[in-house]
Amino acid sequence: MEEPRSELVTLTTDRLVLRAPRESDIDAIFEACQDDEIQRWTVVPIPYRRADAEFFVRTLAPEGLGKGSEFIWCVVERDTGRLVGAQAVTRFAADPDSASVGWWTVKEQRSHGYTVEAARAVARWALTELGLRRLQWLAYVGNDGSRAVAERVGYRYEGTLRSYADQRGVFRDSWVASLLPSDLD
């Protein structure tokens, strides 16, 4: 497992800054996670309360970073600082050279290519700087938006895992794809 870290690396792209979640993000995260689509396709609690956003910023992100097991970024517009979404890399305990990726995007920020731009930056960092040998994308079957992002980033579709992922006590079929260092453009 990675050495514990106290600071998350900040990633920048042409239009975005990916940085550690901050106290000032709590209200925007809370608002974003009220969206039916984020609730439908992720494991955020329902109802999503302000306390959940506080936990995300104050506990989940820093504890994962401290253990070197999870890296969570808030994605913000470079020019305005407005929240675009979140990106995460979560290492597998049984195989710390591999990790899963995930993302969500604020409803009003979808269809601008932001999530693809951020996911490319995260993938490049994870496969080069962190030195992972494999990134794995999973999404519940039907999450076409996430699948489109994964495909545009270069993840290679590997199949459907039946009754695989638990979402609030229900096991759902999931798509799986991977990205290797050799897949980077």
PDB file of C-alpha atoms in Angstrom:
ATOM      1  CA  MET A   1       0.000   0.000   0.000  1.00  0.00           C
ATOM      2  CA  GLU A   2       1.079   3.570  -0.639  1.00  0.00           C
ATOM      3  CA  GLU A   3       2.872   5.506   2.045  1.00  0.00           C
ATOM      4  CA  PRO A   4       0.461   7.656   4.053  1.00  0.00           C
ATOM      5  CA  ARG A   5       0.025  11.133   2.648  1.00  0.00           C
ATOM      6  CA  SER A   6      -0.979  14.365   4.258  1.00  0.00           C
ATOM      7  CA  GLU A   7      -1.607  16.296   1.053  1.00  0.00           C
ATOM      8  CA  LEU A   8      -3.396  15.362  -2.135  1.00  0.00           C
ATOM      9  CA  VAL A   9      -1.636  16.301  -5.337  1.00  0.00           C
ATOM     10  CA  THR A  10      -3.441  19.059  -7.237  1.00  0.00           C
ATOM     11  CA  LEU A  11      -4.006  18.278 -10.919  1.00  0.00           C
ATOM     12  CA  THR A  12      -4.691  20.942 -13.523  1.00  0.00           C
ATOM     13  CA  THR A  13      -6.027  20.761 -17.040  1.00  0.00           C
ATOM     14  CA  ASP A  14      -6.839  23.443 -19.581  1.00  0.00           C
ATOM     15  CA  ARG A  15     -10.175  24.239 -17.927  1.00  0.00           C
ATOM     16  CA  LEU A  16     -10.108  22.518 -14.541  1.00  0.00           C
ATOM     17  CA  VAL A  17      -8.394  22.203 -11.193  1.00  0.00           C
ATOM     18  CA  LEU A  18      -8.656  18.914  -9.327  1.00  0.00           C
ATOM     19  CA  ARG A  19      -7.896  19.456  -5.648  1.00  0.00           C
ATOM     20  CA  ALA A  20      -8.653  18.099  -2.212  1.00  0.00           C
ATOM     21  CA  PRO A  21     -12.191  18.731  -0.941  1.00  0.00           C
ATOM     22  CA  ARG A  22     -12.430  21.820   1.274  1.00  0.00           C
ATOM     23  CA  GLU A  23     -14.831  23.110   3.894  1.00  0.00           C
ATOM     24  CA  SER A  24     -15.971  25.697   1.347  1.00  0.00           C
ATOM     25  CA  ASP A  25     -17.148  22.842  -0.940  1.00  0.00           C
ATOM     26  CA  ILE A  26     -19.630  21.372   1.536  1.00  0.00           C
ATOM     27  CA  ASP A  27     -22.677  23.358   0.403  1.00  0.00           C
ATOM     28  CA  ALA A  28     -21.975  22.753  -3.293  1.00  0.00           C
ATOM     29  CA  ILE A  29     -21.454  19.014  -2.702  1.00  0.00           C
ATOM     30  CA  PHE A  30     -24.665  18.862  -0.690  1.00  0.00           C
ATOM     31  CA  GLU A  31     -26.597  20.590  -3.492  1.00  0.00           C
ATOM     32  CA  ALA A  32     -25.045  18.437  -6.229  1.00  0.00           C
ATOM     33  CA  CYS A  33     -25.912  15.198  -4.447  1.00  0.00           C
ATOM     34  CA  GLN A  34     -29.596  16.101  -4.333  1.00  0.00           C
ATOM     35  CA  ASP A  35     -29.657  15.251  -8.051  1.00  0.00           C
ATOM     36  CA  ASP A  36     -31.702  12.149  -8.872  1.00  0.00           C
ATOM     37  CA  GLU A  37     -29.103  10.922 -11.375  1.00  0.00           C
ATOM     38  CA  ILE A  38     -26.225  11.076  -8.883  1.00  0.00           C
ATOM     39  CA  GLN A  39     -28.381   9.214  -6.382  1.00  0.00           C
ATOM     40  CA  ARG A  40     -29.468   6.687  -9.007  1.00  0.00           C
ATOM     41  CA  TRP A  41     -25.985   5.775 -10.236  1.00  0.00           C
ATOM     42  CA  THR A  42     -23.806   6.109  -7.133  1.00  0.00           C
ATOM     43  CA  VAL A  43     -23.833   4.936  -3.545  1.00  0.00           C
ATOM     44  CA  VAL A  44     -24.406   8.345  -1.952  1.00  0.00           C
ATOM     45  CA  PRO A  45     -26.863   8.104   0.935  1.00  0.00           C
ATOM     46  CA  ILE A  46     -30.536   8.830   0.277  1.00  0.00           C
ATOM     47  CA  PRO A  47     -31.652  11.216   1.549  1.00  0.00           C
ATOM     48  CA  TYR A  48     -28.377  13.046   1.135  1.00  0.00           C
ATOM     49  CA  ARG A  49     -27.996  15.412   4.081  1.00  0.00           C
ATOM     50  CA  ARG A  50     -25.578  18.240   4.717  1.00  0.00           C
ATOM     51  CA  ALA A  51     -23.958  15.975   7.332  1.00  0.00           C
ATOM     52  CA  ASP A  52     -23.129  13.536   4.511  1.00  0.00           C
ATOM     53  CA  ALA A  53     -21.269  16.276   2.608  1.00  0.00           C
ATOM     54  CA  GLU A  54     -19.476  17.218   5.825  1.00  0.00           C
ATOM     55  CA  PHE A  55     -18.450  13.568   6.326  1.00  0.00           C
ATOM     56  CA  PHE A  56     -17.217  13.380   2.719  1.00  0.00           C
ATOM     57  CA  VAL A  57     -14.999  16.474   3.150  1.00  0.00           C
ATOM     58  CA  ARG A  58     -13.913  16.119   6.783  1.00  0.00           C
ATOM     59  CA  THR A  59     -13.571  12.348   7.203  1.00  0.00           C
ATOM     60  CA  LEU A  60     -13.823  10.162   4.080  1.00  0.00           C
ATOM     61  CA  ALA A  61     -11.402  12.088   1.847  1.00  0.00           C
ATOM     62  CA  PRO A  62      -8.709  12.810   4.464  1.00  0.00           C
ATOM     63  CA  GLU A  63      -8.786   9.333   6.028  1.00  0.00           C
ATOM     64  CA  GLY A  64      -8.457   7.591   2.640  1.00  0.00           C
ATOM     65  CA  LEU A  65      -5.614   9.917   1.711  1.00  0.00           C
ATOM     66  CA  GLY A  66      -3.916   9.370   5.058  1.00  0.00           C
ATOM     67  CA  LYS A  67      -3.980   5.607   4.544  1.00  0.00           C
ATOM     68  CA  GLY A  68      -2.842   5.927   0.925  1.00  0.00           C
ATOM     69  CA  SER A  69      -5.874   3.877  -0.084  1.00  0.00           C
ATOM     70  CA  GLU A  70      -8.218   6.464  -1.583  1.00  0.00           C
ATOM     71  CA  PHE A  71      -7.616   9.694  -3.440  1.00  0.00           C
ATOM     72  CA  ILE A  72     -10.641  11.992  -3.797  1.00  0.00           C
ATOM     73  CA  TRP A  73     -10.640  15.240  -5.749  1.00  0.00           C
ATOM     74  CA  CYS A  74     -13.161  18.004  -6.073  1.00  0.00           C
ATOM     75  CA  VAL A  75     -13.151  19.117  -9.690  1.00  0.00           C
ATOM     76  CA  VAL A  76     -13.641  22.860 -10.120  1.00  0.00           C
ATOM     77  CA  GLU A  77     -13.623  25.229 -13.062  1.00  0.00           C
ATOM     78  CA  ARG A  78     -10.222  26.845 -13.336  1.00  0.00           C
ATOM     79  CA  ASP A  79     -11.623  30.324 -14.044  1.00  0.00           C
ATOM     80  CA  THR A  80     -14.549  30.460 -11.616  1.00  0.00           C
ATOM     81  CA  GLY A  81     -13.796  27.889  -8.921  1.00  0.00           C
ATOM     82  CA  ARG A  82     -17.317  26.516  -9.405  1.00  0.00           C
ATOM     83  CA  LEU A  83     -17.740  22.843  -8.508  1.00  0.00           C
ATOM     84  CA  VAL A  84     -17.931  20.546 -11.539  1.00  0.00           C
ATOM     85  CA  GLY A  85     -17.894  17.189  -9.762  1.00  0.00           C
ATOM     86  CA  ALA A  86     -15.716  14.678  -7.982  1.00  0.00           C
ATOM     87  CA  GLN A  87     -13.205  12.024  -9.027  1.00  0.00           C
ATOM     88  CA  ALA A  88     -11.790   9.179  -6.972  1.00  0.00           C
ATOM     89  CA  VAL A  89      -9.155   6.460  -7.174  1.00  0.00           C
ATOM     90  CA  THR A  90      -9.579   3.657  -4.649  1.00  0.00           C
ATOM     91  CA  ARG A  91      -6.836   1.057  -4.314  1.00  0.00           C
ATOM     92  CA  PHE A  92      -7.785  -2.585  -3.940  1.00  0.00           C
ATOM     93  CA  ALA A  93      -6.580  -3.904  -0.564  1.00  0.00           C
ATOM     94  CA  ALA A  94      -5.805  -7.327  -2.059  1.00  0.00           C
ATOM     95  CA  ASP A  95      -3.975  -5.802  -5.042  1.00  0.00           C
ATOM     96  CA  PRO A  96      -2.575  -2.347  -4.193  1.00  0.00           C
ATOM     97  CA  ASP A  97      -1.089  -1.964  -7.690  1.00  0.00           C
ATOM     98  CA  SER A  98      -4.649  -1.769  -9.025  1.00  0.00           C
ATOM     99  CA  ALA A  99      -7.468   0.615  -8.234  1.00  0.00           C
ATOM    100  CA  SER A 100     -11.025   1.460  -9.123  1.00  0.00           C
ATOM    101  CA  VAL A 101     -12.059   4.860 -10.402  1.00  0.00           C
ATOM    102  CA  GLY A 102     -15.282   6.736 -10.009  1.00  0.00           C
ATOM    103  CA  TRP A 103     -16.776  10.103 -10.754  1.00  0.00           C
ATOM    104  CA  TRP A 104     -19.909  12.170 -10.534  1.00  0.00           C
ATOM    105  CA  THR A 105     -20.741  15.442 -12.211  1.00  0.00           C
ATOM    106  CA  VAL A 106     -22.931  18.341 -11.122  1.00  0.00           C
ATOM    107  CA  LYS A 107     -26.104  18.299 -13.219  1.00  0.00           C
ATOM    108  CA  GLU A 108     -25.534  21.760 -14.706  1.00  0.00           C
ATOM    109  CA  GLN A 109     -21.949  20.881 -15.632  1.00  0.00           C
ATOM    110  CA  ARG A 110     -22.706  17.792 -17.725  1.00  0.00           C
ATOM    111  CA  SER A 111     -22.155  17.667 -21.491  1.00  0.00           C
ATOM    112  CA  HIS A 112     -19.222  20.096 -21.449  1.00  0.00           C
ATOM    113  CA  GLY A 113     -16.515  17.419 -21.571  1.00  0.00           C
ATOM    114  CA  TYR A 114     -15.352  18.282 -18.050  1.00  0.00           C
ATOM    115  CA  THR A 115     -15.643  14.758 -16.669  1.00  0.00           C
ATOM    116  CA  VAL A 116     -13.626  13.287 -19.536  1.00  0.00           C
ATOM    117  CA  GLU A 117     -10.971  15.972 -19.090  1.00  0.00           C
ATOM    118  CA  ALA A 118     -10.754  15.319 -15.340  1.00  0.00           C
ATOM    119  CA  ALA A 119     -10.831  11.517 -15.703  1.00  0.00           C
ATOM    120  CA  ARG A 120      -7.933  11.657 -18.186  1.00  0.00           C
ATOM    121  CA  ALA A 121      -5.864  13.694 -15.732  1.00  0.00           C
ATOM    122  CA  VAL A 122      -6.632  11.307 -12.887  1.00  0.00           C
ATOM    123  CA  ALA A 123      -5.852   8.235 -14.998  1.00  0.00           C
ATOM    124  CA  ARG A 124      -2.537   9.643 -16.172  1.00  0.00           C
ATOM    125  CA  TRP A 125      -1.563  10.533 -12.592  1.00  0.00           C
ATOM    126  CA  ALA A 126      -2.599   7.138 -11.207  1.00  0.00           C
ATOM    127  CA  LEU A 127      -0.844   5.122 -13.897  1.00  0.00           C
ATOM    128  CA  THR A 128       2.346   7.184 -14.003  1.00  0.00           C
ATOM    129  CA  GLU A 129       2.930   9.073 -10.746  1.00  0.00           C
ATOM    130  CA  LEU A 130       1.233   6.551  -8.454  1.00  0.00           C
ATOM    131  CA  GLY A 131       2.633   3.722 -10.566  1.00  0.00           C
ATOM    132  CA  LEU A 132      -0.490   1.583 -10.757  1.00  0.00           C
ATOM    133  CA  ARG A 133      -0.546  -1.239 -13.298  1.00  0.00           C
ATOM    134  CA  ARG A 134      -4.345  -1.228 -13.779  1.00  0.00           C
ATOM    135  CA  LEU A 135      -7.305   1.088 -13.320  1.00  0.00           C
ATOM    136  CA  GLN A 136     -10.759  -0.434 -13.274  1.00  0.00           C
ATOM    137  CA  TRP A 137     -13.989   1.389 -14.044  1.00  0.00           C
ATOM    138  CA  LEU A 138     -17.246  -0.125 -12.810  1.00  0.00           C
ATOM    139  CA  ALA A 139     -20.729   1.243 -13.317  1.00  0.00           C
ATOM    140  CA  TYR A 140     -24.197  -0.134 -12.881  1.00  0.00           C
ATOM    141  CA  VAL A 141     -25.616  -1.417 -16.155  1.00  0.00           C
ATOM    142  CA  GLY A 142     -27.561   1.419 -17.744  1.00  0.00           C
ATOM    143  CA  ASN A 143     -25.289   4.252 -16.627  1.00  0.00           C
ATOM    144  CA  ASP A 144     -24.639   5.317 -20.199  1.00  0.00           C
ATOM    145  CA  GLY A 145     -23.163   8.692 -19.233  1.00  0.00           C
ATOM    146  CA  SER A 146     -20.413   7.136 -17.142  1.00  0.00           C
ATOM    147  CA  ARG A 147     -19.758   4.536 -19.809  1.00  0.00           C
ATOM    148  CA  ALA A 148     -19.366   7.247 -22.452  1.00  0.00           C
ATOM    149  CA  VAL A 149     -16.807   9.005 -20.246  1.00  0.00           C
ATOM    150  CA  ALA A 150     -14.863   5.771 -19.690  1.00  0.00           C
ATOM    151  CA  GLU A 151     -14.814   5.029 -23.424  1.00  0.00           C
ATOM    152  CA  ARG A 152     -13.651   8.550 -24.319  1.00  0.00           C
ATOM    153  CA  VAL A 153     -10.840   8.290 -21.782  1.00  0.00           C
ATOM    154  CA  GLY A 154      -9.737   5.002 -23.350  1.00  0.00           C
ATOM    155  CA  TYR A 155     -10.964   2.377 -20.896  1.00  0.00           C
ATOM    156  CA  ARG A 156     -11.431  -0.971 -22.632  1.00  0.00           C
ATOM    157  CA  TYR A 157     -14.740  -2.666 -21.995  1.00  0.00           C
ATOM    158  CA  GLU A 158     -14.304  -6.128 -20.485  1.00  0.00           C
ATOM    159  CA  GLY A 159     -17.858  -7.253 -19.849  1.00  0.00           C
ATOM    160  CA  THR A 160     -20.828  -7.354 -17.540  1.00  0.00           C
ATOM    161  CA  LEU A 161     -20.542  -8.692 -14.017  1.00  0.00           C
ATOM    162  CA  ARG A 162     -23.869 -10.172 -13.006  1.00  0.00           C
ATOM    163  CA  SER A 163     -25.308  -9.348  -9.570  1.00  0.00           C
ATOM    164  CA  TYR A 164     -21.974  -7.766  -8.691  1.00  0.00           C
ATOM    165  CA  ALA A 165     -22.189  -4.415  -6.952  1.00  0.00           C
ATOM    166  CA  ASP A 166     -24.187  -3.636  -3.832  1.00  0.00           C
ATOM    167  CA  GLN A 167     -26.198  -0.439  -3.970  1.00  0.00           C
ATOM    168  CA  ARG A 168     -28.120   0.163  -0.762  1.00  0.00           C
ATOM    169  CA  GLY A 169     -28.703  -3.561  -0.159  1.00  0.00           C
ATOM    170  CA  VAL A 170     -29.509  -4.550  -3.754  1.00  0.00           C
ATOM    171  CA  PHE A 171     -26.921  -6.333  -5.897  1.00  0.00           C
ATOM    172  CA  ARG A 172     -26.876  -4.913  -9.417  1.00  0.00           C
ATOM    173  CA  ASP A 173     -25.275  -5.972 -12.673  1.00  0.00           C
ATOM    174  CA  SER A 174     -22.213  -3.871 -13.455  1.00  0.00           C
ATOM    175  CA  TRP A 175     -20.168  -3.024 -16.492  1.00  0.00           C
ATOM    176  CA  VAL A 176     -16.402  -3.305 -16.122  1.00  0.00           C
ATOM    177  CA  ALA A 177     -13.571  -1.799 -18.164  1.00  0.00           C
ATOM    178  CA  SER A 178      -9.890  -1.243 -17.555  1.00  0.00           C
ATOM    179  CA  LEU A 179      -7.098   1.125 -18.452  1.00  0.00           C
ATOM    180  CA  LEU A 180      -3.422   0.125 -18.405  1.00  0.00           C
ATOM    181  CA  PRO A 181      -0.325   2.304 -18.695  1.00  0.00           C
ATOM    182  CA  SER A 182       0.107   1.068 -22.277  1.00  0.00           C
ATOM    183  CA  ASP A 183      -3.365   2.456 -23.118  1.00  0.00           C
ATOM    184  CA  LEU A 184      -2.399   6.059 -22.372  1.00  0.00           C
ATOM    185  CA  ASP A 185      -2.259   8.194 -25.505  1.00  0.00           C
TER     186      ASP A 185
END
